[in-house]
Short mmCIF file of C-alpha atoms in Angstrom, two decimals:
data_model
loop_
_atom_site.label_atom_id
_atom_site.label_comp_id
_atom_site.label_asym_id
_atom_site.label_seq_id
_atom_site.Cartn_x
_atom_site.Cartn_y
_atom_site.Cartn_z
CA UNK A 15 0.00 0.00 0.00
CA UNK A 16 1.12 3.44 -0.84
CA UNK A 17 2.32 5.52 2.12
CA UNK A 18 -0.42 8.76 2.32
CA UNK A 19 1.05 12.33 2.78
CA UNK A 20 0.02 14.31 5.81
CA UNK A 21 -1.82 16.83 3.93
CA UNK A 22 -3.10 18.99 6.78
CA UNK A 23 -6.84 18.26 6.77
CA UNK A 24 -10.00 20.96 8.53
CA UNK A 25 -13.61 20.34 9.21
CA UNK A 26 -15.84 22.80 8.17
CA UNK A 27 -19.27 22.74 9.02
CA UNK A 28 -22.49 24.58 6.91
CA UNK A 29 -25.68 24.26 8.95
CA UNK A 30 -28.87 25.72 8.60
CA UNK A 31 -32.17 26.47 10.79
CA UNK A 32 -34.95 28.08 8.95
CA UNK A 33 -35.22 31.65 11.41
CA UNK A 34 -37.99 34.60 11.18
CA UNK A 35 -35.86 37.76 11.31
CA UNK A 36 -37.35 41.30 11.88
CA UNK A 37 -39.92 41.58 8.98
CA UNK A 38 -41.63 38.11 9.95
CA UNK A 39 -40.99 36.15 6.86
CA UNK A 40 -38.72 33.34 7.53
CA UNK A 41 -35.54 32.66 5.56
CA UNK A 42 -32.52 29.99 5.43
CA UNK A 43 -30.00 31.11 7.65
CA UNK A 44 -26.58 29.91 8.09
CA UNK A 45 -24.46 29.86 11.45
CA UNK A 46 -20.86 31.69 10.88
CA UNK A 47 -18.33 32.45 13.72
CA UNK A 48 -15.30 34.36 14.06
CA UNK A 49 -12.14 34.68 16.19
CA UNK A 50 -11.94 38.91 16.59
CA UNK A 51 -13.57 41.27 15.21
CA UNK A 52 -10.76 41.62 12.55
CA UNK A 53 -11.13 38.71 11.10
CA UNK A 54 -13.31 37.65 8.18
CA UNK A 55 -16.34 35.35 9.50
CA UNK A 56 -16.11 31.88 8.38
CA UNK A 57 -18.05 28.71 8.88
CA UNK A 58 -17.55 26.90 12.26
CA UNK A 59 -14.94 24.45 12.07
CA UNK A 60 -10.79 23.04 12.88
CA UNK A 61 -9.03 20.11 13.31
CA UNK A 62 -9.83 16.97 13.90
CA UNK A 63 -8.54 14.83 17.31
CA UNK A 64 -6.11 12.08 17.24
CA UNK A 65 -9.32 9.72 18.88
CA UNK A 66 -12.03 11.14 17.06
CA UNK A 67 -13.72 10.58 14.17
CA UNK A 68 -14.58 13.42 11.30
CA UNK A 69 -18.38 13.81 12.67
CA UNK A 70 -17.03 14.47 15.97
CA UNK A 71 -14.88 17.07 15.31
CA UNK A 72 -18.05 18.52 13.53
CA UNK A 73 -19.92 18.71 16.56
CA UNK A 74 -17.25 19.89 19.12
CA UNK A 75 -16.78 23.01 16.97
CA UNK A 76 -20.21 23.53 16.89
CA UNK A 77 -20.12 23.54 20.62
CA UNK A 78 -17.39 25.79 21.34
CA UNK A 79 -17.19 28.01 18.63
CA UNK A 80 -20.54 28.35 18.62
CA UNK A 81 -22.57 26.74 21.99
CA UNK A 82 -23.98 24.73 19.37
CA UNK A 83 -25.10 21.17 20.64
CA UNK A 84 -28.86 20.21 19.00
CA UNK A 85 -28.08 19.49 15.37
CA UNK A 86 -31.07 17.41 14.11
CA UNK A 87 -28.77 16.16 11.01
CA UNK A 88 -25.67 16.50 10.00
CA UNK A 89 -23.94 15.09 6.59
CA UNK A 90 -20.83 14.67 4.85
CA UNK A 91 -20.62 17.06 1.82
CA UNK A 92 -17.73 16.83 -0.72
CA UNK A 93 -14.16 17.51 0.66
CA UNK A 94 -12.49 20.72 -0.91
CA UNK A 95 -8.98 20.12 -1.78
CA UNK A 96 -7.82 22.52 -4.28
CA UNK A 97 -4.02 23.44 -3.41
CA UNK A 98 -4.52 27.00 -2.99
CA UNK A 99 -8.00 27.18 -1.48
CA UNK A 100 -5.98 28.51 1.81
CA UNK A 101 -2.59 30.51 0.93
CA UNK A 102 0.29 29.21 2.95
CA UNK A 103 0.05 25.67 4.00
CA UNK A 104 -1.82 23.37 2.28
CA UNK A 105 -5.29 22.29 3.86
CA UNK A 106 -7.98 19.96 2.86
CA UNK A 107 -11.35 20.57 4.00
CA UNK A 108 -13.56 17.67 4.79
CA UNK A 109 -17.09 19.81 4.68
CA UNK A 110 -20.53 18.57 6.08
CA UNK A 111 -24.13 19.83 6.24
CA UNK A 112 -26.00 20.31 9.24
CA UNK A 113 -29.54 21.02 10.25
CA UNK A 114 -31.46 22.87 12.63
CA UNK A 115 -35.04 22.59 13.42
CA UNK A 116 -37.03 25.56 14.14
CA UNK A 117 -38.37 25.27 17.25
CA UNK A 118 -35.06 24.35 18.40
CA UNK A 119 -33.63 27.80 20.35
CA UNK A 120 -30.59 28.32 18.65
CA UNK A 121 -28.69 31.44 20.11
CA UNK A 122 -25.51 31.15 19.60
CA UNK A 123 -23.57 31.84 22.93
CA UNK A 124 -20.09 33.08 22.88
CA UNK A 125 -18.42 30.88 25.61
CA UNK A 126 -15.49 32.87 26.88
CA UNK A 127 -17.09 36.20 28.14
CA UNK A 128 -13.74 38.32 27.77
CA UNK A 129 -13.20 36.37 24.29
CA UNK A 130 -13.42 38.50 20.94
CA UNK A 131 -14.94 35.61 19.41
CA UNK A 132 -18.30 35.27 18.18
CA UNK A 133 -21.15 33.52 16.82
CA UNK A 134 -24.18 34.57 14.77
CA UNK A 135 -26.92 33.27 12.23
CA UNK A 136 -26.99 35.14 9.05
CA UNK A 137 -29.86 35.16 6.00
CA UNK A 138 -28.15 33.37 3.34
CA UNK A 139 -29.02 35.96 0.76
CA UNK A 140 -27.45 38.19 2.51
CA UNK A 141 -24.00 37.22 3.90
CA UNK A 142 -20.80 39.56 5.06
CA UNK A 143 -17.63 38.56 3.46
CA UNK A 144 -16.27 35.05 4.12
CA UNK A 145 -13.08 33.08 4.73
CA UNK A 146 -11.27 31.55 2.36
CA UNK A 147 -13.68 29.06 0.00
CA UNK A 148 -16.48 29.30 2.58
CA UNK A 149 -18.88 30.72 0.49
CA UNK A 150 -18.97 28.04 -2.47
CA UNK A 151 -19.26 25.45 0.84
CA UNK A 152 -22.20 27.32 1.51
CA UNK A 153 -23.44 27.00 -1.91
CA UNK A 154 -22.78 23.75 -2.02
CA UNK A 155 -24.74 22.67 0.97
CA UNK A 156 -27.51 24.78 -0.41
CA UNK A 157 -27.49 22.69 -3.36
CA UNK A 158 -27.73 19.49 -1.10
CA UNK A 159 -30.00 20.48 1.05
CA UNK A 160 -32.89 21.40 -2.14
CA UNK A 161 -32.10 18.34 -3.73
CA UNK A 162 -32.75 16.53 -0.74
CA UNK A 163 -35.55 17.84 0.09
CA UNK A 164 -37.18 16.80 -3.37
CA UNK A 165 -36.27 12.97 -2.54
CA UNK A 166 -36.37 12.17 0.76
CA UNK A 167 -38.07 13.24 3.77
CA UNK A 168 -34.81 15.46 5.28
CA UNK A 169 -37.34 18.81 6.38
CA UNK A 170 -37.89 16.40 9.44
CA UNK A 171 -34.43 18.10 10.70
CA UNK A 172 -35.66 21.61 9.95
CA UNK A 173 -39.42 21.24 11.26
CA UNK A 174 -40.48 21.60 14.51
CA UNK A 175 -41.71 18.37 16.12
CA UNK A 176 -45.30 18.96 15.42
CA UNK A 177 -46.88 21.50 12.33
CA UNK A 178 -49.11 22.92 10.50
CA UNK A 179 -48.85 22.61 6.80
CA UNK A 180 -48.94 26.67 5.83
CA UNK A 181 -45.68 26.45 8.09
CA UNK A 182 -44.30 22.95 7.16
CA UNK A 183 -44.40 25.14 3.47
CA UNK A 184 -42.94 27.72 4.50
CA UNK A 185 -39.98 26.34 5.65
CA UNK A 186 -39.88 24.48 2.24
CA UNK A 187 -40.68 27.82 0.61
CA UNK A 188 -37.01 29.52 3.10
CA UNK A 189 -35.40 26.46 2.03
CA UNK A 190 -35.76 26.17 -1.81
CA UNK A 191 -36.34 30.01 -2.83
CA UNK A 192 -39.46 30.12 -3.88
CA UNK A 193 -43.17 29.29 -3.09
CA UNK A 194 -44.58 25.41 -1.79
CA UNK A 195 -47.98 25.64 -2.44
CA UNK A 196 -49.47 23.60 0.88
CA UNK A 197 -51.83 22.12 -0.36
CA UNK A 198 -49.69 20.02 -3.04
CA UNK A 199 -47.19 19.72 -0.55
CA UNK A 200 -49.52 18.04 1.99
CA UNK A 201 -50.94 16.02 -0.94
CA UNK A 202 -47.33 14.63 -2.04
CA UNK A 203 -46.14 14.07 1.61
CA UNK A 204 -49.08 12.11 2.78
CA UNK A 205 -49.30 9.89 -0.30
CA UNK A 206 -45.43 9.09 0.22
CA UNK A 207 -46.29 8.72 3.95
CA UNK A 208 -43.64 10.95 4.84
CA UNK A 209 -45.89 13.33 6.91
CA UNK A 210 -48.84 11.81 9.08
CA UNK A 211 -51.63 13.85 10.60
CA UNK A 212 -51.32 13.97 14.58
CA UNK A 213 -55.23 14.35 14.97
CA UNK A 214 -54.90 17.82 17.03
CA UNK A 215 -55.03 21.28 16.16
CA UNK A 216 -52.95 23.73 16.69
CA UNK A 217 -53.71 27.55 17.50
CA UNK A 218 -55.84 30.09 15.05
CA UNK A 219 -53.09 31.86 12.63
CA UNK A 220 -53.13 35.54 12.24
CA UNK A 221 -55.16 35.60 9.48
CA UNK A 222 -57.91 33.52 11.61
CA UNK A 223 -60.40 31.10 11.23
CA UNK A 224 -60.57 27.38 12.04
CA UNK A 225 -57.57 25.56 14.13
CA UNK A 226 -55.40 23.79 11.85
CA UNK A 227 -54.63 20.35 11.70
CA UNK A 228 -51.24 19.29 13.09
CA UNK A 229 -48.64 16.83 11.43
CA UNK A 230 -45.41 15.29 12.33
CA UNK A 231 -42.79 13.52 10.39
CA UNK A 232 -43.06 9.61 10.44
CA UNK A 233 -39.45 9.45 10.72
CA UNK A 234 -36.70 11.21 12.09
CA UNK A 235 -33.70 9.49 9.91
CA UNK A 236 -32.97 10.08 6.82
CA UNK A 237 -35.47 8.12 4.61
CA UNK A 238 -35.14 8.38 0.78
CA UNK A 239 -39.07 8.31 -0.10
CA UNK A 240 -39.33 8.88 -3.72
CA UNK A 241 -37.27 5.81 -5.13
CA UNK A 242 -37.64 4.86 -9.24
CA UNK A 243 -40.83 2.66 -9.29
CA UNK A 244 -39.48 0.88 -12.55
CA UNK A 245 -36.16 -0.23 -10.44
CA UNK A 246 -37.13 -1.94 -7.43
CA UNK A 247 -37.26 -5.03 -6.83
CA UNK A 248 -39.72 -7.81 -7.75
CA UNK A 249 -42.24 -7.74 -4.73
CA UNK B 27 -8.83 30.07 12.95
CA UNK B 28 -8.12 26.77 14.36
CA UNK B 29 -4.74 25.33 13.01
CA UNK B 30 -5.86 21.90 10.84
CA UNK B 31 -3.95 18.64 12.51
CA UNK B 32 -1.75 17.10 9.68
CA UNK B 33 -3.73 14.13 9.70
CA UNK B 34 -2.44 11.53 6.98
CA UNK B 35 -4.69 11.68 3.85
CA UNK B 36 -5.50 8.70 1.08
CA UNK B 37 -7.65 8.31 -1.64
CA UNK B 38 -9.16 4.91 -2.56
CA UNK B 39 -11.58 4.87 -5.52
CA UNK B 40 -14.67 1.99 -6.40
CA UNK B 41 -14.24 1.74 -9.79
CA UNK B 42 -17.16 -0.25 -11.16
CA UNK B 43 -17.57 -1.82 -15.09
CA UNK B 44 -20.88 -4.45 -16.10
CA UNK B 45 -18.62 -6.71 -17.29
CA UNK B 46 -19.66 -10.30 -18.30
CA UNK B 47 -18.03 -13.41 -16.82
CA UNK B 48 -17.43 -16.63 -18.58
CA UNK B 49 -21.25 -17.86 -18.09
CA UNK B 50 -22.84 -15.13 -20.02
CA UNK B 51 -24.59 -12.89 -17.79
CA UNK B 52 -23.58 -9.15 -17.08
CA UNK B 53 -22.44 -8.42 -13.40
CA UNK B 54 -21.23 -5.76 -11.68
CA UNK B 55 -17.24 -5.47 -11.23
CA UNK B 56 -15.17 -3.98 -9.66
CA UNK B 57 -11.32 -2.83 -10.22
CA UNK B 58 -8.71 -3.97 -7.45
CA UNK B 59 -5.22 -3.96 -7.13
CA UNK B 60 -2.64 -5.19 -5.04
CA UNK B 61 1.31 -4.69 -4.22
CA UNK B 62 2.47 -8.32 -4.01
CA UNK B 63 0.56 -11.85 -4.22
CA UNK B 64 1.13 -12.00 -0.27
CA UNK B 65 -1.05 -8.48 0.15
CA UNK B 66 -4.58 -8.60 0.25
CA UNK B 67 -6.40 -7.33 -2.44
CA UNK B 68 -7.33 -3.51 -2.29
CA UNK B 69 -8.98 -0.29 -3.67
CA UNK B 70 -6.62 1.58 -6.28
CA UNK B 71 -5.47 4.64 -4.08
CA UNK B 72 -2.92 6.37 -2.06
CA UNK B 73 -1.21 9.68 -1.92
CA UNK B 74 -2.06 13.57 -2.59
CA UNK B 75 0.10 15.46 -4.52
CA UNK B 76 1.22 18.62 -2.91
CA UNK B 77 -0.22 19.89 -6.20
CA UNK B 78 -3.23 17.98 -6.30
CA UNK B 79 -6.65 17.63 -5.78
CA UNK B 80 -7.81 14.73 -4.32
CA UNK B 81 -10.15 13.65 -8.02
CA UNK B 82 -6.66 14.30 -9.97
CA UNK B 83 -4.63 11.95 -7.39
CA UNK B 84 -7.68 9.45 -7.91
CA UNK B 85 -7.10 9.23 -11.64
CA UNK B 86 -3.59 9.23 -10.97
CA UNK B 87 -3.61 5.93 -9.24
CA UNK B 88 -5.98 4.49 -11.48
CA UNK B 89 -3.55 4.79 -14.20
CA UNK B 90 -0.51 3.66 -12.17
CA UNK B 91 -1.88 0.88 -10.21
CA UNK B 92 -4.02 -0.49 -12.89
CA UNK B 93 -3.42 0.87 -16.16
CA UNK B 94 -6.95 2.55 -16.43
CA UNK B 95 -7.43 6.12 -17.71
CA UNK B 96 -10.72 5.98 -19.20
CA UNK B 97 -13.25 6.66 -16.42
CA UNK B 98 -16.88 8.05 -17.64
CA UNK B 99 -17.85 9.61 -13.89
CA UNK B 100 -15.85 9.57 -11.08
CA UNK B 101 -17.42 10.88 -7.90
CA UNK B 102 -16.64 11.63 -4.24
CA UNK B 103 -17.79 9.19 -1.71
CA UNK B 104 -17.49 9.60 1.96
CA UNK B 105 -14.80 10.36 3.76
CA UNK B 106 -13.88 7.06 5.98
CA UNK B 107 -12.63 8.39 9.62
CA UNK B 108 -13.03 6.12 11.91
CA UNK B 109 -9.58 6.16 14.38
CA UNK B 110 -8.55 2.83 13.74
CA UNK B 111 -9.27 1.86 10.48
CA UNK B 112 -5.97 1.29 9.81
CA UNK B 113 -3.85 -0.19 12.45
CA UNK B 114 -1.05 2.00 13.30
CA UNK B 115 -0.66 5.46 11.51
CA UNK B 116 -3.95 6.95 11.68
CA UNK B 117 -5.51 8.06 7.90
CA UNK B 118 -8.54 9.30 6.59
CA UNK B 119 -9.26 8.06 3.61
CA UNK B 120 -11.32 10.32 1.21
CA UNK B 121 -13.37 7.80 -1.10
CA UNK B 122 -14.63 7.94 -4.90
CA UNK B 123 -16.88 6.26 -7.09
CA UNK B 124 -15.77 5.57 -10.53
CA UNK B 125 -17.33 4.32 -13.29
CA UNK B 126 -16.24 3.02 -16.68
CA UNK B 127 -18.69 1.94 -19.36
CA UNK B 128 -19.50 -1.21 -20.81
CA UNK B 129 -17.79 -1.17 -24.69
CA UNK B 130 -13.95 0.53 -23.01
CA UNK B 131 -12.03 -2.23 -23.25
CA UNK B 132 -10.52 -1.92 -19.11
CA UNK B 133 -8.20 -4.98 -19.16
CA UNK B 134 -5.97 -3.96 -16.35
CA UNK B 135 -2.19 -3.87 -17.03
CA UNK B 136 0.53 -4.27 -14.91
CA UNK B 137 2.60 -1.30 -15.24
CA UNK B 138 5.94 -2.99 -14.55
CA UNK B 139 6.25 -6.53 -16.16
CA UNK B 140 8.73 -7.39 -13.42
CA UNK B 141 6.62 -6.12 -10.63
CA UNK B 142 4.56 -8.94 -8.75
CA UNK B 143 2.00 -5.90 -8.62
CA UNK B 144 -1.24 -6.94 -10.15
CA UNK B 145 -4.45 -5.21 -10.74
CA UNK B 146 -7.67 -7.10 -12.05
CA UNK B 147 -11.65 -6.68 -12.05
CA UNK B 148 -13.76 -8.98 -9.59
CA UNK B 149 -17.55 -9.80 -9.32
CA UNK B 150 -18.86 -7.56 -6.51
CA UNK B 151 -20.56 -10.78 -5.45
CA UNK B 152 -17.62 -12.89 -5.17
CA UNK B 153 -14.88 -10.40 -3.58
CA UNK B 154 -11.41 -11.92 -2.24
CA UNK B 155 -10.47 -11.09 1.77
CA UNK B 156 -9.86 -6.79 0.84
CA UNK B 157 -7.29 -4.86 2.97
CA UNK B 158 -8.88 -2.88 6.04
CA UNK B 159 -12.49 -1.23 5.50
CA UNK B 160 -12.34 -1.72 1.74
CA UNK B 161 -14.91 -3.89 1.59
CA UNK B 162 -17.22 -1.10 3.12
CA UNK B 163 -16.24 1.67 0.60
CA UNK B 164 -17.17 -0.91 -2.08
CA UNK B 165 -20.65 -1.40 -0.28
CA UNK B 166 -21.17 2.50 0.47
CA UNK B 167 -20.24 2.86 -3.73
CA UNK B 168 -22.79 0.50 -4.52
CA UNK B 169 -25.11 1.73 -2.44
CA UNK B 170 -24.80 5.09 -3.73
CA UNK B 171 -25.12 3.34 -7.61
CA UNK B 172 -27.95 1.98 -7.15
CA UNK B 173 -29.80 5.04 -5.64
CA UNK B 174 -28.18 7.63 -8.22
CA UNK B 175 -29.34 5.09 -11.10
CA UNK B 176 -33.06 5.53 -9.78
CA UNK B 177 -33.02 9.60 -9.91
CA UNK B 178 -30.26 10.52 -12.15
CA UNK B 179 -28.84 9.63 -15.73
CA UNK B 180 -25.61 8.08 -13.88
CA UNK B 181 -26.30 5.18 -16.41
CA UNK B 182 -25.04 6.66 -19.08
CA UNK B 183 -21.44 6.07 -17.59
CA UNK B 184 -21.62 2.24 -17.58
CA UNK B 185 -23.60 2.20 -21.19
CA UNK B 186 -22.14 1.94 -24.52
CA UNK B 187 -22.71 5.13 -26.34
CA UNK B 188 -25.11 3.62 -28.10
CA UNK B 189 -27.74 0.66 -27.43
CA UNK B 190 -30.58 -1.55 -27.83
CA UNK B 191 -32.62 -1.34 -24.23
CA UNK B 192 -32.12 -5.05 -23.82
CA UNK B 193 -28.71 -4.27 -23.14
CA UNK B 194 -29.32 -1.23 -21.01
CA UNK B 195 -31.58 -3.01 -18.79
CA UNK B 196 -28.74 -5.92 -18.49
CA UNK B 197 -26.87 -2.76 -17.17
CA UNK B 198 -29.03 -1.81 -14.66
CA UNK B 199 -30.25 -5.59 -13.44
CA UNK B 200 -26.33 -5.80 -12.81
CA UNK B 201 -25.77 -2.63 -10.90
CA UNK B 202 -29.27 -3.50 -8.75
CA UNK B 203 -28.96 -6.92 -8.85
CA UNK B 204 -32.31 -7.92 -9.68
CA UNK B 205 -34.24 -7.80 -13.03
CA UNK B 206 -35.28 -4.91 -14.81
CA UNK B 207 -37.98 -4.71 -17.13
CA UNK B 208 -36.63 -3.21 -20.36
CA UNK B 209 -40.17 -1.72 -21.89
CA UNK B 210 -41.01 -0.49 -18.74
CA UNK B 211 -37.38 0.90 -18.23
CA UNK B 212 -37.46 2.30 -22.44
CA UNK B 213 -41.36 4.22 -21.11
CA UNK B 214 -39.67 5.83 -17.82
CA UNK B 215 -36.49 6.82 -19.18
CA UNK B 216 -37.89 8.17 -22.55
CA UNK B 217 -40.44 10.28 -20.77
CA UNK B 218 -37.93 11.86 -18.88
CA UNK B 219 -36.03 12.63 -21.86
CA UNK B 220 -32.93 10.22 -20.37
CA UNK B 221 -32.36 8.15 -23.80
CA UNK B 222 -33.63 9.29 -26.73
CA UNK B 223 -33.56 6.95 -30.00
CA UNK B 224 -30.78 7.22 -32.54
CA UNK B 225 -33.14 6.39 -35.37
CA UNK B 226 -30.23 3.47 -36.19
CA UNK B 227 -30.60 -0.28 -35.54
CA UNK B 228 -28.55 -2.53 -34.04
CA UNK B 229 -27.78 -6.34 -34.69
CA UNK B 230 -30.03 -9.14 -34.62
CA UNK B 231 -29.66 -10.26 -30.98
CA UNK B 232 -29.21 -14.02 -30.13
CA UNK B 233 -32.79 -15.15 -30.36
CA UNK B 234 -32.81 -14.13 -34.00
CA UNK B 235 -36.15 -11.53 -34.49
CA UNK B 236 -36.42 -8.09 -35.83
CA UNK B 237 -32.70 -6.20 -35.31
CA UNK B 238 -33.67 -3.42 -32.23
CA UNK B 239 -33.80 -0.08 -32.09
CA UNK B 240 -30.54 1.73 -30.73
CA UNK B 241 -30.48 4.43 -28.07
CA UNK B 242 -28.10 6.71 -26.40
CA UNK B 243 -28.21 9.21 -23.42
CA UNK B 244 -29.27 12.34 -24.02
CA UNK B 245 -26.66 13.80 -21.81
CA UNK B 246 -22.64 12.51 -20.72
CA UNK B 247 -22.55 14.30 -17.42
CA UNK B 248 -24.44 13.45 -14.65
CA UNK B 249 -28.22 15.56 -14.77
CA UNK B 250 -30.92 15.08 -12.00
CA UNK B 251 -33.79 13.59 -13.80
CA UNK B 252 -36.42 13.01 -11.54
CA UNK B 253 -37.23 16.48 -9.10
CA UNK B 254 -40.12 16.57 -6.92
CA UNK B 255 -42.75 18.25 -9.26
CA UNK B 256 -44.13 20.08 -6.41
CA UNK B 257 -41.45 21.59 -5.21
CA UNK B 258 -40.30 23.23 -9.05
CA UNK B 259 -40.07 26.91 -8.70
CA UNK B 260 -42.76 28.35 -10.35
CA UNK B 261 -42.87 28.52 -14.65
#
């Protein structure tokens, strides 16, 4: 077997949580950090431990760059290893995609009170200047993340536990671009049996009238729901 | 930013071919090499280039280790991190699927004639004892074959470039392993504008009958095929 180099390798991590900012409609948002206030901000992320595995090191930067710790999903996405995608030493970045649900609180604390560092969700159509290749990971995970969505049932990590469908469409709506219509969405889900009605209501909207029905997700896994009829197997 | 641990970095790549064995019928392969006839049998891969990406240092160990430079698709798998998948040195091994279609003749070569080196393509259903977690990279590939095939054109890299859809559903019963239906396979992927027909017949097959109809993919790089109507932005 061929010996392998010790390219320097980083874990970078994109995640998302579908967030209502000032003017009520909600939008993707993605969770930067950054060491001082000098520096560029930059997706949360470092090295990885002798002992621990890839995911791990995921997580434990979420934590203390950004107090981080309920991550509903969280993916690999490609690895970046162009040689200049950092100047100076050579770095390969082993990326993933995370998720966030919405009713999840989601404040990012910083965690040294004296530290410079911070943490902060930011609208993904509208983000500050980034590190390095940051921004095409970003792009990339956005990518992911709509595809996904089309073929299996991965909104379960940006719902809340239990919804209505105007707002299970709306966070479809934040997370593709454009507008779900509910009604197809809720006719689509069901048949697939990705969403199931809970059989209570929740609370009036703003725009009144009648309670709305509730839903949940049947599954909280990954579940790939719209497989090619003509390819499976024989029953 | 957190300083990136130097880490030791491979890349191993599942290259797979429909290839047809001495009984007749099409079955998956898949490439391996190996450094001596005491080594176990292993994924072509190994070391980054300091002026490399990771898919070029793929290729490049394809063509050294086995002689093979003609691969349709080759795309990145996971990244394998588990501490001690490899006794000793810890390494990460960044993974790739490869594919190489049907009619490129992909007789591995030794490189050196005097080298006991040897490269050659086994039945995924009949694998020799691999070196460390190969044998779940070449799972996790076919895993991620078989999906792709059902919502994406990936087909088109393990097809001739051109067809009769008795031999493209050969292609996919291999990479599924179970039968495929060829008119229903012809009805899906025509209606999704996949194949289209090249107006051209082929050669009478071995049953004798009518000479078919020949085919080809409408596209050579990988195209989602099959989005979640619903969720299309509006027209």
């Amino acid at each position: 077997m061929a010996m392998a180099t010790s390219t320097p390798v980083e874990v970078l991590s994109a995640v998302f949580q579908v967030r209502e900012p000032v003017d009520g409609r909600a939008t993707l948002h993605v969770l930067l950090q950054r060491s001082g206030a000098a520096e560029p901000w930059a997706l949360p992320g470092g090295d990885i431990g002798d002992r621990e595995t890839l995911a791990a090191a995921a997580r434990r930067h979420l934590g203390t760059q950004c107090g981080l710790t309920r991550v509903a999903h969280l993916e690999q996405l490609s690895v970046f290893s162009a040689p200049e995608r950092i100047p100076g030493t050579r770095t390969i970045a082993s990326t993933y995609l995370g998720l966030v649900p919405r009713d999840v609180p989601a404040e990012p604390e910083t965690m040294d009170i004296d530290s410079p560092a911070a943490a902060s969700w930011f609208d993904v159509d509208g983000l500050p200047p980034l590190a390095y290749d940051h921004a095409e990971v970003i792009e990339l995970a956005r990518g992911r993340l709509a595809a996904k969505l089309s073929y299996t049932n991965l909104a379960f990590a940006l719902a809340p536990s239990r919804f209505a469908m105007s707002e299970l469409s709306e966070i479809y709506g934040a997370a593709l671009g454009h507008h779900v219509d509910a009604t197809n969405l809720l006719r689509v889900l069901s048949r697939r049996g990705v969403v199931v009605a809970t059989g209570t209501l929740g609370r009036t909207g703003r725009t009144g009238g009648r309670p709305p029905a509730l839903y949940t997700f049947a599954d909280d896994e990954l579940v790939v729901t719209d497989e090619f009829a003509t390819l499976r197997p024989p029953p």
